Short mmCIF file of C-alpha atoms in Angstrom, two decimals:
data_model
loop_
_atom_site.label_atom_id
_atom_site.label_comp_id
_atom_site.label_asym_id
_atom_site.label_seq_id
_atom_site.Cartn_x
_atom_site.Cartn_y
_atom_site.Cartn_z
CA UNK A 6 62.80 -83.39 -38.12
CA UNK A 7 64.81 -86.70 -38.01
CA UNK A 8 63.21 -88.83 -34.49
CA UNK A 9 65.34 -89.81 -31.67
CA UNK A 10 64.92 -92.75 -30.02
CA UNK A 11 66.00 -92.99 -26.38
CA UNK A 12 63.98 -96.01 -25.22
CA UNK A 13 61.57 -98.44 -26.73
CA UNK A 14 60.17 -100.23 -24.15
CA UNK A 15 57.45 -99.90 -21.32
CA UNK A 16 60.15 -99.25 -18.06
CA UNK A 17 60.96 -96.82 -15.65
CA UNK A 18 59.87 -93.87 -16.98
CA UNK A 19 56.66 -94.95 -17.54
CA UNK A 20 56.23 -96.11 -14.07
CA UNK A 21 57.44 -92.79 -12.91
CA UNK A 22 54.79 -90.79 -14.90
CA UNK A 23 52.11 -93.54 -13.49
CA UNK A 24 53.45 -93.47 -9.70
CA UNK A 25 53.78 -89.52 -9.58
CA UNK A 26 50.53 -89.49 -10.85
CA UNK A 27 48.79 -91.96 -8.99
CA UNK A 28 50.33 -90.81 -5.77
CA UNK A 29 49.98 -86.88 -6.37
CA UNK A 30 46.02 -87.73 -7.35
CA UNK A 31 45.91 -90.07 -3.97
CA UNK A 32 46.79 -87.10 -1.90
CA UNK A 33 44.07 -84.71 -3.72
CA UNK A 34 41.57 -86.81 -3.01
CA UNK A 35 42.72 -87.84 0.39
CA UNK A 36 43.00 -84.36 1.88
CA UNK A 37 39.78 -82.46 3.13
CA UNK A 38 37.70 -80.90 0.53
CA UNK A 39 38.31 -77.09 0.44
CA UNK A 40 37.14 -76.26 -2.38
CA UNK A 41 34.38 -76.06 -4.57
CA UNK A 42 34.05 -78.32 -7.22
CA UNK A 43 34.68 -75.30 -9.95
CA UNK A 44 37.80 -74.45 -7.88
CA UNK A 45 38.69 -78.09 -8.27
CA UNK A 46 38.66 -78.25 -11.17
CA UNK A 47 40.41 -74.91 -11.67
CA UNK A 48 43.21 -75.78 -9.44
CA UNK A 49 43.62 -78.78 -11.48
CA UNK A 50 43.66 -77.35 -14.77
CA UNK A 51 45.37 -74.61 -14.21
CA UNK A 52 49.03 -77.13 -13.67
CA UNK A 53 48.20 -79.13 -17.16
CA UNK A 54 47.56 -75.97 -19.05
CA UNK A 55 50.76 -74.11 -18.53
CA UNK A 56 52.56 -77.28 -18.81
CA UNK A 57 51.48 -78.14 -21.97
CA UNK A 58 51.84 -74.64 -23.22
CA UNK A 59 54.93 -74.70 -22.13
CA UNK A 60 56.06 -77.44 -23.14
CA UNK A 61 54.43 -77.49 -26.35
CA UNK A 62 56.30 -74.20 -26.64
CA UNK A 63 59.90 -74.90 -25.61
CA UNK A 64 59.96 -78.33 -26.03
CA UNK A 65 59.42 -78.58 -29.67
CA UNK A 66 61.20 -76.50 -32.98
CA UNK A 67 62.35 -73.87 -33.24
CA UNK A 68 63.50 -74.06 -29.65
CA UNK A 69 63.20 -77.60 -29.33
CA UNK A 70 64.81 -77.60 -26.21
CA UNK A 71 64.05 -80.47 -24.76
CA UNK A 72 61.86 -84.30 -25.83
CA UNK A 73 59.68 -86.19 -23.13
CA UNK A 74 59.28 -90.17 -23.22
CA UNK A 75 60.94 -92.55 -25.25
CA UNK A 76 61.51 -91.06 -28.15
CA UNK A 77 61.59 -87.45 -29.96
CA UNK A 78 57.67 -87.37 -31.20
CA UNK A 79 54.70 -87.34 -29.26
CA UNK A 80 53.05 -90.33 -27.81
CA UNK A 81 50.18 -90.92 -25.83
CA UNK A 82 51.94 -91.69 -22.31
CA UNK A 83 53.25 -87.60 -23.01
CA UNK A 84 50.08 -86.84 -22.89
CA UNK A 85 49.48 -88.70 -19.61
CA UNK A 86 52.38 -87.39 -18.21
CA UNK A 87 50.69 -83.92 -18.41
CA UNK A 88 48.38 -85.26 -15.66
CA UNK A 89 51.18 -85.12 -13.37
CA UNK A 90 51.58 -81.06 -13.24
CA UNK A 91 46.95 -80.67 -12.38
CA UNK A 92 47.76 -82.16 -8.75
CA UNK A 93 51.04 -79.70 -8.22
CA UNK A 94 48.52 -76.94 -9.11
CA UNK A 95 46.23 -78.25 -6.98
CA UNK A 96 48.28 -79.13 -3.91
CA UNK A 97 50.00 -75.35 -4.08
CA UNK A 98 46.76 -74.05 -4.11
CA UNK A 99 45.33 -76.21 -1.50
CA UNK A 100 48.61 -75.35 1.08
CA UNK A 101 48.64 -71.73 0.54
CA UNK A 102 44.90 -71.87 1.79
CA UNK A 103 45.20 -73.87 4.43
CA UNK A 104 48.59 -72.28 5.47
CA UNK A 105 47.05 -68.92 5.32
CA UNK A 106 50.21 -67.59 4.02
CA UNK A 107 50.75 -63.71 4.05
CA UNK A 108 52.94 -61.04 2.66
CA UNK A 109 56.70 -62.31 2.85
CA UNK A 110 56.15 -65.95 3.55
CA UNK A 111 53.71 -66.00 0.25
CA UNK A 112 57.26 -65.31 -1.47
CA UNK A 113 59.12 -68.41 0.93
CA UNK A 114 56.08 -70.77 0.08
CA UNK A 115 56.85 -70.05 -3.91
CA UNK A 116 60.30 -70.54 -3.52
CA UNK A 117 59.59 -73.48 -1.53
CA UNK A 118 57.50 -74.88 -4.73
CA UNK A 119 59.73 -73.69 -7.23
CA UNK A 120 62.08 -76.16 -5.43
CA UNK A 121 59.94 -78.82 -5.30
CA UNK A 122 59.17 -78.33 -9.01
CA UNK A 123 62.49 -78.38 -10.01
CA UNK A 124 63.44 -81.31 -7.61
CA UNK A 125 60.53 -83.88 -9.09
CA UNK A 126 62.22 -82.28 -12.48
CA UNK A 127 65.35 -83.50 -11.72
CA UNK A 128 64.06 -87.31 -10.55
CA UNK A 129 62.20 -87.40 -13.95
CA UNK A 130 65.47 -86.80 -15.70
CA UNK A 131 66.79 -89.22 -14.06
CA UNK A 132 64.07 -92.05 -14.69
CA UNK A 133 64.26 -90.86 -18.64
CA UNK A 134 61.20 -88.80 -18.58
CA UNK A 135 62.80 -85.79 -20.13
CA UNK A 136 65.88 -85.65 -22.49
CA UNK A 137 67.85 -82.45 -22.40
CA UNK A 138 68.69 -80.87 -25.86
CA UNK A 139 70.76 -77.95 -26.81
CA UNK A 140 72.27 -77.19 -24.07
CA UNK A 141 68.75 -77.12 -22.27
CA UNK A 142 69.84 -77.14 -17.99
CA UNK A 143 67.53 -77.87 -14.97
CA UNK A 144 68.72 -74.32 -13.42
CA UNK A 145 66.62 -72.74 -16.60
CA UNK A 146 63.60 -74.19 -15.58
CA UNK A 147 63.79 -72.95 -12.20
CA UNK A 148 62.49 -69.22 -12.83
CA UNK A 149 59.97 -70.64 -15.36
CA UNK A 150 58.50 -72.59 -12.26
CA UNK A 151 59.17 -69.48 -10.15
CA UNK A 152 57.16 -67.13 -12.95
CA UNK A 153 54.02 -70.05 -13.14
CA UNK A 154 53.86 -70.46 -10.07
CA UNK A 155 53.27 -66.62 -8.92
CA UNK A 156 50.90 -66.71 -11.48
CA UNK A 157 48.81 -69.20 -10.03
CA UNK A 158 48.72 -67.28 -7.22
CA UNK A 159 47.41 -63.98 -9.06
CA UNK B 26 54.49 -57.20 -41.19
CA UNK B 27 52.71 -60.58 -40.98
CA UNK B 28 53.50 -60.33 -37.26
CA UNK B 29 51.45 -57.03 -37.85
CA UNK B 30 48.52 -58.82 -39.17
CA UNK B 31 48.26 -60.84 -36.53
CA UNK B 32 48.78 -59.45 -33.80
CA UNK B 33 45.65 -56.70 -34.98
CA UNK B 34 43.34 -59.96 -35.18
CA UNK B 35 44.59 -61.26 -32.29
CA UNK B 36 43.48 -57.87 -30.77
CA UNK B 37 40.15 -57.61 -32.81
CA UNK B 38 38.91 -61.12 -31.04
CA UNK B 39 39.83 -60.01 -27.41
CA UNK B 40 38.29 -56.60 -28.12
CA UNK B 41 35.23 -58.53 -29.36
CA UNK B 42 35.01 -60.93 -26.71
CA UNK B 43 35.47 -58.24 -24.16
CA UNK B 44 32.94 -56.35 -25.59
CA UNK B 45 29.94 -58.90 -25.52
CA UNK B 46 27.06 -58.09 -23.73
CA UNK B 47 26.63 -60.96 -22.42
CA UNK B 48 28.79 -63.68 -20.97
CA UNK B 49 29.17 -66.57 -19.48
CA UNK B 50 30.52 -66.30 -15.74
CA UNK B 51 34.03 -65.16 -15.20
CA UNK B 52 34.75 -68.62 -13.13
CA UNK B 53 33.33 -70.84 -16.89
CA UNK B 54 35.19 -68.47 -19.28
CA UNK B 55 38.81 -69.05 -16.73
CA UNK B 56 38.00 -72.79 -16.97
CA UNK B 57 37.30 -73.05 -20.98
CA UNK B 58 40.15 -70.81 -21.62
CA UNK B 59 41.97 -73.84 -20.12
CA UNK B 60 40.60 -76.43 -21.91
CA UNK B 61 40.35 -75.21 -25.29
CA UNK B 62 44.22 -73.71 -25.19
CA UNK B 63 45.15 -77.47 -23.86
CA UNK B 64 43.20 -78.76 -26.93
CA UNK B 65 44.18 -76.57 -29.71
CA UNK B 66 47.89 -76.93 -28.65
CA UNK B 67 47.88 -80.67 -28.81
CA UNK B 68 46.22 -80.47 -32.36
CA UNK B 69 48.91 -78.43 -33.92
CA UNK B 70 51.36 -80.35 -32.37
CA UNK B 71 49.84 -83.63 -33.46
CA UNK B 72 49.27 -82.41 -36.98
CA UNK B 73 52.41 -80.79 -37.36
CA UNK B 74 55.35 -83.46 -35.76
CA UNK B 75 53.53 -86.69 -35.44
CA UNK B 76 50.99 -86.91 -38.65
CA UNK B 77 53.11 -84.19 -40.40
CA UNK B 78 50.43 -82.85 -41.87
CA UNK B 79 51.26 -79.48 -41.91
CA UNK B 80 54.70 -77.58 -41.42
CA UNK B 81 55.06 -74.57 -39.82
CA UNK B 82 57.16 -71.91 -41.14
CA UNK B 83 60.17 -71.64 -38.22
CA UNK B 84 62.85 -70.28 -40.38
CA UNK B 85 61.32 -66.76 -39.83
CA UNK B 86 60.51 -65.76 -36.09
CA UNK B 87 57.99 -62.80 -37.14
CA UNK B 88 56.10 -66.28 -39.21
CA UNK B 89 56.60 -68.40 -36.10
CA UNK B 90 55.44 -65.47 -33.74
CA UNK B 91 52.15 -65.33 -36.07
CA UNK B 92 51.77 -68.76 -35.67
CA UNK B 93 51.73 -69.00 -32.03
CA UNK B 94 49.40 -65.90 -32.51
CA UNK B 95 46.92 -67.28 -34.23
CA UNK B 96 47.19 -70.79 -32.46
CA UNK B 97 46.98 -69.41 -28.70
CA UNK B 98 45.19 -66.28 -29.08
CA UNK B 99 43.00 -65.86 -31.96
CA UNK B 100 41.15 -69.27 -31.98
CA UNK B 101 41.18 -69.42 -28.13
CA UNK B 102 39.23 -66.21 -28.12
CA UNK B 103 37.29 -67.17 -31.31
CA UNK B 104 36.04 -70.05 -29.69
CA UNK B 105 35.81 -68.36 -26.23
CA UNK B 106 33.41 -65.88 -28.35
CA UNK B 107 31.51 -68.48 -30.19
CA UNK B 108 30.75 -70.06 -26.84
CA UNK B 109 29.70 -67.15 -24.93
CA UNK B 110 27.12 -66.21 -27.55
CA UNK B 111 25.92 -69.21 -28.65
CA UNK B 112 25.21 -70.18 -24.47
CA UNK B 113 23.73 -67.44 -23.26
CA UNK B 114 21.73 -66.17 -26.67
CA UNK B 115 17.94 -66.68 -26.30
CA UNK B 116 17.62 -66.20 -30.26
CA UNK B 117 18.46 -68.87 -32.78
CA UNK B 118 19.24 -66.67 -35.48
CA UNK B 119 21.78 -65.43 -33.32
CA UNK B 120 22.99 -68.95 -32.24
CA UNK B 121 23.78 -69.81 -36.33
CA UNK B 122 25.16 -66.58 -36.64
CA UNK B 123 27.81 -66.52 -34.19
CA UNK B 124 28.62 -70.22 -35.42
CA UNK B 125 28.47 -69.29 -39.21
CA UNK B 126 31.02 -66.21 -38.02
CA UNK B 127 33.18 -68.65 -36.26
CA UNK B 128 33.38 -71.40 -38.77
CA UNK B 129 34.29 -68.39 -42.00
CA UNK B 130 36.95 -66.47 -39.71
CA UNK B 131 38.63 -69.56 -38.64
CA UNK B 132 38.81 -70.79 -42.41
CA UNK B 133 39.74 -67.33 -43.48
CA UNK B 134 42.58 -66.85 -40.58
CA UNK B 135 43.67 -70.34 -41.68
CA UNK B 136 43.96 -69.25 -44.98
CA UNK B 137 45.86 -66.55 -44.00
CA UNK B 138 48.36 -68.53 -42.60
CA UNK B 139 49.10 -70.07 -45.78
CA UNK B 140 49.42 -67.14 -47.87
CA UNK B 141 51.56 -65.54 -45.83
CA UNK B 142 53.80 -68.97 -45.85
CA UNK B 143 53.61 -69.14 -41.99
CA UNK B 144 51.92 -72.65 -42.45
CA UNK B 145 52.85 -75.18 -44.99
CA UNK B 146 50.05 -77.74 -45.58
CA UNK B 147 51.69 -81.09 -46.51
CA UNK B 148 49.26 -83.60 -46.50
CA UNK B 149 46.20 -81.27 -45.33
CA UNK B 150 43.50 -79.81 -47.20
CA UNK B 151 40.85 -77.46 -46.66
CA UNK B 152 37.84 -80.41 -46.07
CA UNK B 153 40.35 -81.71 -43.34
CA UNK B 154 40.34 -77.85 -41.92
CA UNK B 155 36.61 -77.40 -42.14
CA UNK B 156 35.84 -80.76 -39.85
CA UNK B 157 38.33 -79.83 -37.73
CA UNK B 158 37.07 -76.47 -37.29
CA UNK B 159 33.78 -77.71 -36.08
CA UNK B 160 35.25 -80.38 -33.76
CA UNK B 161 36.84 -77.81 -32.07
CA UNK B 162 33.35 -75.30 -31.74
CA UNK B 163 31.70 -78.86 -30.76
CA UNK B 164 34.13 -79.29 -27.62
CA UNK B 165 34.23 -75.76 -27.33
CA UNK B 166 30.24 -75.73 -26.86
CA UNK B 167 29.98 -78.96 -24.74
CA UNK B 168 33.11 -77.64 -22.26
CA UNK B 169 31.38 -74.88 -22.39
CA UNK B 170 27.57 -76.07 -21.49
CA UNK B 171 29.48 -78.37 -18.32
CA UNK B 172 31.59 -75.39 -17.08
CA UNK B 173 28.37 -72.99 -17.16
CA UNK B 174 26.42 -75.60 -15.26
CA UNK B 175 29.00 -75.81 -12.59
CA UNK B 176 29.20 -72.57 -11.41
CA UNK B 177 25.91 -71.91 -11.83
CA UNK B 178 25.56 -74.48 -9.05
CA UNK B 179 27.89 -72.34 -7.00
CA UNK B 180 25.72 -69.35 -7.38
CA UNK B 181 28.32 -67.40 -10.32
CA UNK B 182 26.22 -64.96 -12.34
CA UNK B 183 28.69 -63.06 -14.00
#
């Protein structure tokens, strides 16, 4: 598999994976604990799991649909950058409780985060986060969020 | 028909772990699912496109599809299994046994793999495999031992 390079130093998309991380972390542990500390922890892992899955599944051949970070391979800020998806978990987890959402607005609040998803999606794009391959489109990643993102729910 | 293969031992290990009499809470086995799929998906990846160690087979989706088989649902559930047993057996006879079982079928399945061409060992070897292997049932058993003692806390029998 030849490598691509798309960047080779430590710039903006680094910082993005740092800041979305720092700041999505800040807000877990600013906001009242709900939870127990095995739900915690659930809520967190459950957002790094299917995102490395997925990605891990998508992202590299045969599909290889897509490359995060500077270059084709995978480094060790990738790896951090899968700490950005525990707090999304988390955070959707944490509103839907608090929101006490019900019946038709449970299917609003997922669309609402399937937005959301795709939207912090589209910013990491565009500070070189992810590289698009293959034809590879935000608008397929949108019912991928919308099919995790029920599933967190179940 | 190596999909075949695989997908029977990829039912054989949830039908054994489903089958154990006794198991960790449902809360521990949820959270070491987690962490042992997140762990066993970076290794391949690692081994396969950064150290290039070993190449998978992705000419042939019925090889891939084994692959992702074995990698996602057999060792999850092997491990899952291994740590069940090994934390909630009284017995140490039992305790090597369910590790000896581990340890062979992983090395067996992994042999598998290669003589069905689905994996393509490069720069691997079977020593390499072995230490691997018991990384993995380390983690496994230490993930394991922390997630049991957490929701025991939280009063989760079963």
């Amino acid at each position: 598999m030849k490598i691509i390079v798309y960047d080779n130093h430590f710039n903006g998309n680094e910082w993005f994976v740092i800041g979305i991380v720092v700041l999505a972390f800040a807000a877990v542990w600013l906001l009242p604990r709900r939870f127990s500390p095995a739900q915690t922890t659930f809520n967190l892992l459950i957002g790094i799991t299917f995102g490395v899955v997925f990605d891990h599944s998508i992202g590299t051949p045969p599909f290889d649909l897509y490359d995060a970070g500077d270059n084709s391979t995978y480094e060790l800020i990738d790896l951090f950058s899968y700490f950005m998806y525990a707090p999304f978990g988390y955070l959707f987890i944490y509103g839907y409780e608090r929101l006490r959402m019900f019946e038709i607005m449970t299917v609003v609040y997922i669309l609402f985060w399937a937005v959301m998803s795709a939207g912090t999606e589209w910013l990491a794009v565009q500070a070189g986060v992810f590289h698009y391959k293959h034809g590879y489109q935000l608008a397929y990643s949108f019912p991928i969020y919308l099919f995790l993102i029920s599933n967190r729910l179940e | 028909m190596v999909v075949v293969i695989f997908l029977l031992l990829a039912w054989f290990c949830i039908a054994v772990m489903v089958s154990l009499p006794n198991k960790l809470p449902l809360a521990a086995n949820f959270l070491l699912v987690m962490v042992i799929e997140v762990i066993v998906t970076n290794k391949l990846t690692v081994l396969t496109y950064n150290l290039k160690l070993i190449q998978i087979n992705t000419s042939s989706i019925p090889r891939y599809l084994s692959m992702i088989l074995e990698n996602d649902v057999f060792v999850t559930f092997v491990l899952l299994t291994f740590a069940n047993v090994f934390l909630t057996a009284s017995k140490a006879s039992t305790r090597w046994g369910i590790s000896v079982y581990t340890f062979l079928v992983q090395m067996f399945v992994g042999a598998m793999l290669r003589w069905n061409s689905v994996l393509i060992y490069t720069g691997w070897n079977l020593f390499m495999e072995a230490v691997m292997i018991i990384a993995l049932m380390i983690y496994t058993l230490l993930m394991g031992r922390l997630f049991q003692r957490m929701v025991s806390k939280e009063g989760w029998i079963r």
